[in-house]
């Protein structure tokens, strides 16, 4: 295969010599021997499909969509008018009643993305049953929850206050409400977690980077437990208008919102923004076993790369994605044949086919046995929260041996031997799954999880 | 209770999310009503807005209790 046919810049061709790009994949077994193992013992999520991991998962598997017309504000004067918004209503119905999670008096001190992060983190921590009592245990428990953008609506509101000449009336909570690392801050304060307190900001790759980096902190001994994930709430005028200007959002399905997110379909015309958060509790394996914790999955591999190409577009051939996935396999010491499911980045943009191509090239003959879907077809794109939510979908796919569907994949723009699970979920034997997330700036992250 | 006192009380209840019965004249914002330093900054701003008065920083620092706030605002309004 000739790389020049893609018009790939010389610098990228240098990174991927065509004879040796898969080299090393089959000889990497044992790369992880002897290191501290990291497992997932708690999960929490809130998003367009609702509140709570089991609720969201069952709706996803049932083929439901969380996309609708924007109701947070009047979108009539914008070209994109659909989004995935968190449904409000009784907690018992799997919907969000914020006061059940964040005290009313504290709500106005935080942007909505922090609300989202707190909801998901609370569910995850409660689910894990990890309640450190001693100073030692509290100091061995850290938090790494990121966001792609942070408090955009808060910044918008504050700008108006200043613009109106009322700068002295700016709330003292403006800065801590907008800062991205304040989800981690609030979670640590709520639970007394005094270990590493960190935050990731890598646009749409944030969620995967947060889980991958936090797992490494545990492997390296900086912590025994890490609460990790991503949160986002940019379904606001500035967020929608900004991505509209970048020509990134779907605009052709305003009358049929549930058809707007259609990864790999020939009629796709941009991504659909979603809001929400996903948080996991990562724990050192022996630590989890010793306290009899429920274990969802093990984080066995993590790979990162940079495109060094363009601020918003991946290069032809998506070599950055390829290298991130290859690194993840290498760090896990497994081969492509060991992977049964890929949760694609698949945003419903032109880049979908580039990711597909990169997966095909990496998996080669093993691509025939692979299931790959894009759950963004049902949730929209949760930006900085997407990778965390989708990593959990991978763990649930392993637990239940089900590949979640790609909705609206009526006519693929490109044929592939890879089963993209169009329309309905499929029972598949899944033991190892890979989650991809790629972000503006040309940042790529892949996470590998395995059933325990 | 004066109209000013009533309004101060209402603002405190709203901003700090506390029971109205706890907002006694002697109550300290920080020690009794659970405010932190940022809450008190915001409270003073809310007083300024509601009563259309200017509370300079050195004066704001001396407002520790509900009564301190009421007294200060009444004095400004009387002046």
Coordinates of C-alpha atoms in Angstrom, one line a residue:
Chain A
X1 CA 0.0 0.0 0.0
X2 CA 1.4 3.4 -1.0
X3 CA 1.1 6.2 1.5
X4 CA 1.6 8.8 -1.1
X5 CA -1.8 8.1 -2.5
X6 CA -3.3 9.9 0.5
X7 CA -1.3 13.0 0.0
X8 CA 0.2 12.4 3.4
X9 CA 2.9 15.0 4.3
X10 CA 6.4 13.8 4.2
X11 CA 6.8 14.1 8.0
X12 CA 3.9 11.8 8.6
X13 CA 5.2 9.2 6.1
X14 CA 8.4 9.2 8.0
X15 CA 6.5 8.1 11.1
X16 CA 4.9 5.1 9.5
X17 CA 7.0 3.1 7.2
X18 CA 4.6 0.9 5.4
X19 CA 6.5 -2.3 5.9
X20 CA 7.1 -1.9 9.6
X21 CA 4.0 -0.1 11.0
X22 CA 2.6 -3.2 12.6
X23 CA 6.0 -4.5 13.6
X24 CA 6.4 -5.3 17.2
X25 CA 2.7 -6.0 17.7
X26 CA 3.2 -9.8 17.9
X27 CA 6.3 -9.7 20.1
X28 CA 5.0 -7.5 22.9
X29 CA 3.6 -10.1 25.2
X30 CA 4.8 -9.7 28.7
X31 CA 5.3 -5.9 28.5
X32 CA 3.1 -5.4 31.5
X33 CA 4.5 -8.2 33.7
X34 CA 5.3 -7.2 37.2
X35 CA 3.5 -3.9 37.3
X36 CA 0.6 -2.9 39.6
X37 CA -2.7 -3.8 38.0
X38 CA -5.5 -1.3 37.8
X39 CA -9.2 -2.3 37.9
X40 CA -12.5 -0.4 37.8
X41 CA -14.6 -0.7 40.9
X42 CA -17.1 2.1 40.5
X43 CA -18.9 3.8 37.6
X44 CA -21.1 6.8 37.3
X45 CA -22.6 8.7 34.4
X46 CA -25.2 11.3 33.5
X47 CA -25.9 12.3 29.9
X48 CA -28.5 12.6 27.2
X49 CA -29.7 9.1 27.8
X50 CA -30.3 10.0 31.4
X51 CA -29.0 9.5 34.9
X52 CA -27.2 6.4 36.1
X53 CA -25.0 3.8 34.5
X54 CA -27.5 0.9 34.3
X55 CA -30.3 3.2 33.1
X56 CA -28.1 4.7 30.3
X57 CA -26.7 1.3 29.3
X58 CA -30.1 -0.3 29.0
X59 CA -31.5 2.6 26.9
X60 CA -28.4 2.4 24.7
X61 CA -28.7 -1.3 24.1
X62 CA -32.4 -0.8 23.4
X63 CA -31.4 1.5 20.5
X64 CA -32.9 4.7 22.1
X65 CA -31.6 8.1 21.2
X66 CA -30.9 11.0 23.6
X67 CA -30.9 13.7 20.9
X68 CA -33.6 16.3 20.6
X69 CA -34.2 20.0 19.8
X70 CA -32.2 22.3 22.0
X71 CA -34.3 23.5 24.9
X72 CA -31.6 25.0 27.2
X73 CA -31.9 28.2 25.1
X74 CA -33.7 29.3 21.9
X75 CA -31.5 28.0 19.0
X76 CA -33.6 29.5 16.2
X77 CA -31.0 31.9 14.9
X78 CA -28.3 29.2 14.8
X79 CA -27.7 26.7 12.0
X80 CA -27.5 23.7 14.4
X81 CA -30.6 23.3 16.6
X82 CA -30.2 19.8 18.0
X83 CA -28.2 18.4 20.9
X84 CA -28.1 15.7 23.5
X85 CA -29.3 17.3 26.7
X86 CA -29.6 15.7 30.1
X87 CA -33.3 15.0 30.7
X88 CA -34.7 16.6 33.9
X89 CA -37.1 14.8 36.2
X90 CA -37.4 12.5 39.1
X91 CA -34.2 10.6 40.1
X92 CA -36.2 7.4 40.3
X93 CA -37.1 7.7 36.6
X94 CA -33.5 8.0 35.6
X95 CA -33.6 11.7 35.1
X96 CA -31.8 14.6 36.8
X97 CA -33.1 16.5 39.8
X98 CA -30.0 18.5 40.5
X99 CA -30.9 19.3 44.1
X100 CA -30.7 15.6 44.9
X101 CA -27.0 15.8 44.1
X102 CA -25.8 19.3 44.7
X103 CA -27.2 21.5 47.5
X104 CA -29.2 24.4 46.1
X105 CA -27.0 27.0 47.8
X106 CA -23.9 25.5 46.2
X107 CA -25.3 25.2 42.7
X108 CA -24.8 28.8 41.7
X109 CA -21.2 28.6 42.8
X110 CA -20.4 26.1 40.0
X111 CA -20.9 26.0 36.3
X112 CA -23.1 23.2 34.9
X113 CA -20.1 21.1 33.9
X114 CA -19.2 20.9 37.6
X115 CA -22.7 19.9 38.5
X116 CA -22.4 17.1 35.9
X117 CA -19.1 16.0 37.2
X118 CA -20.3 15.9 40.8
X119 CA -23.4 13.8 39.8
X120 CA -21.3 11.2 38.0
X121 CA -18.5 11.2 40.6
X122 CA -21.1 10.7 43.4
X123 CA -22.6 7.7 41.7
X124 CA -19.2 6.2 41.0
X125 CA -17.9 6.6 44.5
X126 CA -21.1 5.3 46.1
X127 CA -21.0 2.4 43.6
X128 CA -17.4 1.5 44.5
X129 CA -18.2 1.4 48.2
X130 CA -14.8 3.0 48.9
X131 CA -15.1 5.2 52.0
X132 CA -11.6 5.8 53.3
X133 CA -11.5 6.5 57.0
X134 CA -7.8 6.7 57.9
X135 CA -5.6 9.6 56.9
X136 CA -3.4 7.1 55.0
X137 CA -6.3 5.8 52.9
X138 CA -7.5 9.3 52.2
X139 CA -4.1 10.3 51.1
X140 CA -3.9 7.3 48.8
X141 CA -7.1 8.3 47.0
X142 CA -6.9 11.0 44.3
X143 CA -9.1 12.6 41.7
X144 CA -8.5 13.3 38.0
X145 CA -11.6 14.6 36.3
X146 CA -11.2 16.8 33.3
X147 CA -13.2 18.8 30.9
X148 CA -12.7 19.8 27.3
X149 CA -13.9 23.3 27.6
X150 CA -15.0 24.1 31.2
X151 CA -17.4 26.8 32.4
X152 CA -18.3 28.4 29.0
X153 CA -21.8 29.6 30.1
X154 CA -20.3 31.1 33.3
X155 CA -17.7 32.9 31.3
X156 CA -20.4 34.2 28.9
X157 CA -22.5 35.5 31.8
X158 CA -19.6 37.1 33.5
X159 CA -18.5 38.8 30.3
X160 CA -21.9 40.5 30.0
X161 CA -21.6 41.8 33.6
X162 CA -18.2 43.3 32.8
X163 CA -19.4 44.6 29.4
X164 CA -22.3 46.4 31.2
X165 CA -19.8 48.3 33.3
X166 CA -20.5 46.2 36.4
X167 CA -17.1 44.6 36.8
X168 CA -17.3 45.3 40.6
X169 CA -20.4 43.2 40.7
X170 CA -18.7 40.1 39.3
X171 CA -19.3 37.1 41.6
X172 CA -16.4 36.0 43.7
X173 CA -17.4 32.5 42.5
X174 CA -16.8 33.4 38.9
X175 CA -13.3 32.0 38.6
X176 CA -13.8 28.8 40.7
X177 CA -17.0 28.2 38.8
X178 CA -15.3 28.2 35.4
X179 CA -12.0 26.5 36.2
X180 CA -11.7 23.0 34.7
X181 CA -9.9 21.4 37.6
X182 CA -12.7 22.4 40.0
X183 CA -14.6 19.2 39.4
X184 CA -11.6 17.4 40.9
X185 CA -11.5 20.0 43.6
X186 CA -15.1 19.7 44.6
X187 CA -15.0 15.9 44.6
X188 CA -12.0 15.8 46.8
X189 CA -13.6 18.3 49.3
X190 CA -16.9 16.3 49.3
X191 CA -15.2 13.0 50.1
X192 CA -11.9 14.0 51.8
X193 CA -9.8 12.4 49.1
X194 CA -6.3 13.9 49.7
X195 CA -4.2 12.1 47.1
X196 CA -3.2 13.5 43.7
X197 CA -5.7 16.2 42.6
X198 CA -5.3 16.7 38.9
X199 CA -7.2 17.5 35.8
X200 CA -7.0 16.8 32.1
X201 CA -7.8 19.2 29.2
X202 CA -7.4 17.6 25.8
X203 CA -10.6 18.6 24.1
X204 CA -12.5 15.5 23.0
X205 CA -9.8 13.1 24.2
X206 CA -10.1 14.3 27.8
X207 CA -12.1 11.4 29.2
X208 CA -9.7 8.7 27.9
X209 CA -6.6 10.7 28.9
X210 CA -8.0 11.1 32.4
X211 CA -8.6 7.4 32.9
X212 CA -5.4 6.4 31.3
X213 CA -3.2 8.9 33.2
X214 CA -5.0 8.2 36.5
X215 CA -4.4 4.4 35.9
X216 CA -0.7 5.1 35.4
X217 CA -0.6 7.1 38.7
X218 CA -1.8 4.0 40.4
X219 CA 0.6 1.8 38.5
X220 CA 3.5 4.1 39.6
X221 CA 2.3 4.1 43.2
X222 CA 1.2 7.7 43.5
X223 CA -2.2 6.5 44.6
X224 CA -4.1 3.3 45.3
X225 CA -7.5 4.7 44.2
X226 CA -8.2 7.3 41.6
X227 CA -11.6 8.9 40.8
X228 CA -11.2 9.7 37.1
X229 CA -13.2 10.9 34.1
X230 CA -14.6 13.9 32.3
X231 CA -17.4 16.4 32.5
X232 CA -18.9 18.8 29.9
X233 CA -21.8 21.2 29.6
X234 CA -21.5 23.4 26.5
X235 CA -25.0 23.1 25.1
X236 CA -25.2 26.9 25.4
X237 CA -25.2 29.7 22.8
X238 CA -21.5 30.2 22.8
X239 CA -20.7 26.5 22.6
X240 CA -23.1 25.8 19.8
X241 CA -22.3 29.0 17.9
X242 CA -18.6 28.3 18.2
X243 CA -18.7 24.8 16.8
X244 CA -21.1 26.0 14.1
X245 CA -18.6 28.5 13.0
X246 CA -15.9 25.8 12.9
X247 CA -18.4 23.9 10.6
X248 CA -18.3 21.0 12.9
X249 CA -22.0 20.5 13.8
X250 CA -24.8 18.7 12.0
X251 CA -27.2 21.3 10.6
X252 CA -29.3 19.2 8.2
X253 CA -31.5 17.3 10.7
X254 CA -33.1 20.1 12.7
X255 CA -36.5 18.7 12.0
X256 CA -35.5 15.1 12.7
X257 CA -33.1 15.4 15.7
X258 CA -32.8 11.6 16.4
X259 CA -31.3 11.1 12.9
X260 CA -28.7 13.8 13.2
X261 CA -25.9 11.7 14.7
X262 CA -25.1 9.1 12.0
X263 CA -21.5 7.9 12.2
X264 CA -20.2 6.4 8.9
X265 CA -23.5 7.1 7.1
X266 CA -23.2 8.8 3.7
X267 CA -25.7 11.5 4.8
X268 CA -23.8 12.5 7.9
X269 CA -23.1 16.2 8.1
X270 CA -21.4 16.9 11.4
X271 CA -21.4 16.0 15.1
X272 CA -24.2 16.6 17.5
X273 CA -23.2 18.1 20.8
X274 CA -24.0 16.3 24.0
X275 CA -23.6 17.2 27.7
X276 CA -22.9 15.1 30.7
X277 CA -20.2 13.4 32.6
X278 CA -18.6 10.0 33.1
X279 CA -16.5 9.0 36.1
X280 CA -14.9 5.7 37.1
X281 CA -13.2 4.6 40.3
X282 CA -9.9 3.1 39.4
X283 CA -8.2 0.9 42.0
X284 CA -5.1 -1.2 42.4
X285 CA -6.1 -4.8 41.9
X286 CA -4.9 -6.2 45.2
X287 CA -6.4 -3.3 47.1
X288 CA -9.8 -3.9 45.4
X289 CA -9.6 -7.7 46.1
X290 CA -8.6 -7.2 49.7
X291 CA -11.8 -5.2 50.4
X292 CA -14.0 -7.5 48.4
X293 CA -14.9 -4.8 45.9
X294 CA -17.0 -5.6 42.8
X295 CA -14.7 -5.4 39.8
X296 CA -16.0 -4.3 36.4
X297 CA -12.9 -4.6 34.3
X298 CA -9.2 -4.1 34.2
X299 CA -7.4 -1.3 32.4
X300 CA -4.8 -3.2 30.5
X301 CA -3.6 -0.8 27.9
X302 CA -3.3 2.9 27.1
X303 CA -1.8 4.7 24.1
X304 CA -1.4 8.3 23.1
X305 CA -0.2 10.2 20.1
X306 CA -0.2 13.6 18.5
X307 CA -1.0 14.3 14.8
X308 CA 1.3 17.2 14.4
X309 CA -0.8 18.1 11.4
X310 CA -3.8 20.4 11.8
X311 CA -5.8 22.1 14.6
X312 CA -9.1 20.5 13.9
X313 CA -8.7 17.9 11.1
X314 CA -6.9 14.5 11.2
X315 CA -4.5 13.7 8.4
X316 CA -5.4 11.3 5.6
X317 CA -5.0 7.8 6.8
X318 CA -5.3 9.0 10.5
X319 CA -1.8 7.9 11.4
X320 CA -2.2 9.6 14.8
X321 CA -5.1 7.3 15.6
X322 CA -3.2 4.3 14.3
X323 CA -0.3 5.0 16.6
X324 CA -2.4 5.6 19.6
X325 CA -4.1 2.3 19.2
X326 CA -0.9 0.5 18.4
X327 CA 0.7 1.9 21.6
X328 CA -2.3 0.8 23.6
X329 CA -1.9 -2.8 22.3
X330 CA 1.8 -2.7 23.0
X331 CA 1.4 -1.5 26.5
X332 CA -1.2 -4.3 27.2
X333 CA 1.1 -6.9 25.6
X334 CA -1.7 -8.2 23.4
X335 CA -2.3 -8.5 19.6
X336 CA -5.1 -7.1 17.5
X337 CA -6.6 -10.6 17.4
X338 CA -7.3 -10.4 21.2
X339 CA -9.7 -7.5 20.8
X340 CA -13.3 -8.1 20.1
X341 CA -14.9 -4.7 20.3
X342 CA -13.9 -1.1 19.5
X343 CA -15.9 1.9 20.7
X344 CA -15.0 4.3 17.9
X345 CA -14.5 8.0 18.3
X346 CA -16.9 8.1 15.3
X347 CA -18.4 11.6 15.7
X348 CA -20.6 11.6 12.5
X349 CA -18.1 13.8 10.6
X350 CA -16.0 13.2 7.6
X351 CA -13.2 11.9 9.9
X352 CA -15.2 8.7 10.6
X353 CA -13.9 7.0 7.6
X354 CA -10.3 8.0 8.4
X355 CA -10.6 6.3 11.8
X356 CA -12.2 3.2 10.1
X357 CA -9.3 3.1 7.7
X358 CA -6.8 3.3 10.6
X359 CA -8.6 0.5 12.5
X360 CA -8.6 -1.7 9.3
X361 CA -5.0 -1.2 8.8
X362 CA -4.0 -2.0 12.4
X363 CA -6.3 -5.1 12.6
X364 CA -5.5 -6.3 9.1
X365 CA -7.0 -9.9 8.7
X366 CA -8.4 -9.8 12.3
X367 CA -10.7 -6.9 11.3
X368 CA -13.2 -9.5 10.0
X369 CA -13.9 -10.7 13.5
X370 CA -14.2 -7.2 15.0
X371 CA -17.3 -5.4 16.1
X372 CA -17.0 -1.6 16.2
X373 CA -19.7 0.9 16.9
X374 CA -20.1 4.6 17.6
X375 CA -22.4 5.2 20.6
X376 CA -22.3 8.9 19.8
X377 CA -25.1 8.0 17.4
X378 CA -27.3 7.8 20.5
X379 CA -25.7 10.2 23.0
X380 CA -24.2 12.8 20.7
X381 CA -20.7 13.9 21.4
X382 CA -20.0 14.7 25.0
X383 CA -16.6 16.3 24.2
X384 CA -14.5 16.0 27.3
X385 CA -16.8 13.5 28.9
X386 CA -17.1 11.3 25.8
X387 CA -14.1 9.1 26.4
X388 CA -15.0 8.3 30.0
X389 CA -18.6 7.5 29.1
X390 CA -17.5 5.4 26.2
X391 CA -14.8 3.5 28.2
X392 CA -17.6 2.5 30.5
X393 CA -19.7 1.3 27.6
X394 CA -16.7 -0.9 26.7
X395 CA -16.7 -2.4 30.2
X396 CA -20.4 -3.0 30.1
X397 CA -20.1 -4.6 26.7
X398 CA -17.6 -7.0 28.2
X399 CA -19.8 -7.6 31.3
X400 CA -22.9 -8.3 29.2
X401 CA -21.3 -9.6 26.0
X402 CA -23.2 -7.1 24.0
X403 CA -22.0 -4.7 21.3
X404 CA -24.1 -1.5 21.5
X405 CA -25.5 -0.3 18.2
X406 CA -24.6 2.5 15.7
X407 CA -27.9 4.2 15.1
X408 CA -28.8 5.7 11.7
X409 CA -26.1 3.8 9.8
X410 CA -28.4 3.3 6.9
X411 CA -25.9 3.6 4.0
X412 CA -22.2 3.4 4.9
X413 CA -20.2 5.9 2.9
X414 CA -17.5 3.3 2.8
X415 CA -17.8 -0.5 2.9
X416 CA -15.7 -2.4 5.5
X417 CA -15.2 -6.0 6.7
X418 CA -15.7 -4.6 10.2
X419 CA -19.2 -5.1 11.6
X420 CA -20.3 -1.6 12.7
X421 CA -23.4 -2.9 14.5
X422 CA -25.9 -0.9 12.5
X423 CA -29.2 0.0 14.2
X424 CA -29.5 -2.8 16.8
X425 CA -27.2 -4.2 19.5
X426 CA -25.6 -7.6 19.0
X427 CA -24.8 -10.4 21.4
X428 CA -21.0 -11.0 20.9
X429 CA -18.4 -12.7 23.0
X430 CA -16.4 -9.7 24.2
X431 CA -13.5 -10.0 26.6
X432 CA -11.2 -7.1 25.5
X433 CA -12.4 -3.8 24.2
X434 CA -10.7 -0.7 22.9
X435 CA -12.1 2.9 23.2
X436 CA -10.8 5.6 20.9
X437 CA -11.0 9.4 21.5
X438 CA -9.4 12.1 19.4
X439 CA -9.4 15.8 20.1
X440 CA -8.8 19.2 18.4
X441 CA -5.2 20.0 18.3
X442 CA -4.5 16.6 16.9
X443 CA -4.5 14.7 20.2
X444 CA -5.3 11.0 20.2
X445 CA -5.9 8.5 23.0
X446 CA -6.9 4.8 23.1
X447 CA -7.8 2.7 26.2
X448 CA -7.9 -1.1 26.4
X449 CA -10.1 -2.8 29.0
X450 CA -10.5 -6.5 29.8
X451 CA -13.0 -8.6 31.8
X452 CA -11.6 -9.8 35.1
Chain B
X1 CA -37.8 44.9 62.9
X2 CA -37.0 47.6 60.4
X3 CA -37.6 47.2 56.7
X4 CA -33.8 47.2 56.2
X5 CA -33.4 44.4 58.8
X6 CA -36.1 42.3 57.0
X7 CA -34.4 42.7 53.7
X8 CA -30.9 41.9 55.0
X9 CA -32.3 38.8 56.6
X10 CA -33.9 37.7 53.4
X11 CA -30.7 38.2 51.4
X12 CA -28.7 36.1 54.0
X13 CA -31.3 33.3 53.9
X14 CA -31.2 33.3 50.1
X15 CA -27.4 33.4 49.7
X16 CA -26.3 31.1 52.5
X17 CA -29.2 28.7 52.2
X18 CA -29.9 28.7 56.0
X19 CA -33.1 28.6 58.0
X20 CA -34.6 32.0 58.6
X21 CA -34.8 31.3 62.4
X22 CA -31.0 31.1 62.5
X23 CA -30.5 34.5 61.1
X24 CA -30.6 36.4 64.4
X25 CA -29.0 39.8 64.8
X26 CA -26.0 38.3 66.7
X27 CA -25.4 35.5 64.2
X28 CA -22.0 35.6 62.7
X29 CA -21.9 34.9 59.0
X30 CA -18.8 32.7 59.2
X31 CA -19.1 31.1 62.7
X32 CA -22.9 30.6 62.8
X33 CA -24.2 30.6 59.3
X34 CA -21.6 28.5 57.5
X35 CA -20.3 31.2 55.2
X36 CA -16.7 31.2 53.9
X37 CA -14.7 34.2 52.9
X38 CA -16.1 34.2 49.3
X39 CA -19.6 33.9 50.6
X40 CA -19.1 37.1 52.6
X41 CA -17.7 38.9 49.6
X42 CA -20.8 37.9 47.7
X43 CA -23.1 38.9 50.5
X44 CA -21.7 42.4 50.7
X45 CA -22.1 42.7 47.0
X46 CA -25.7 41.7 47.3
X47 CA -26.3 44.3 50.1
X48 CA -24.7 47.0 47.9
X49 CA -27.0 46.0 45.0
X50 CA -30.2 45.7 47.1
X51 CA -29.7 48.9 49.0
X52 CA -27.9 50.9 46.4
X53 CA -25.1 51.7 48.8
X54 CA -21.3 51.5 48.4
X55 CA -19.6 49.4 51.1
X56 CA -15.8 50.0 50.8
X57 CA -13.5 47.0 51.5
X58 CA -12.3 48.2 55.0
X59 CA -15.9 48.7 56.1
X60 CA -16.9 45.3 54.6
X61 CA -14.2 43.6 56.6
X62 CA -15.8 44.8 59.8
X63 CA -19.2 43.3 58.9
X64 CA -19.2 40.0 60.7
X65 CA -22.7 39.6 62.0
X66 CA -26.2 40.2 60.7
X67 CA -26.5 43.2 63.1
X68 CA -23.2 44.7 61.7
X69 CA -24.7 44.7 58.3
X70 CA -28.0 46.2 59.3
X71 CA -26.3 48.9 61.4
X72 CA -24.0 49.8 58.6
X73 CA -26.7 50.0 55.9
X74 CA -29.0 52.0 58.3
X75 CA -26.3 54.5 58.9
X76 CA -25.6 54.9 55.2
X77 CA -29.2 55.3 54.4
X78 CA -29.7 57.9 57.2
X79 CA -26.7 60.0 56.1

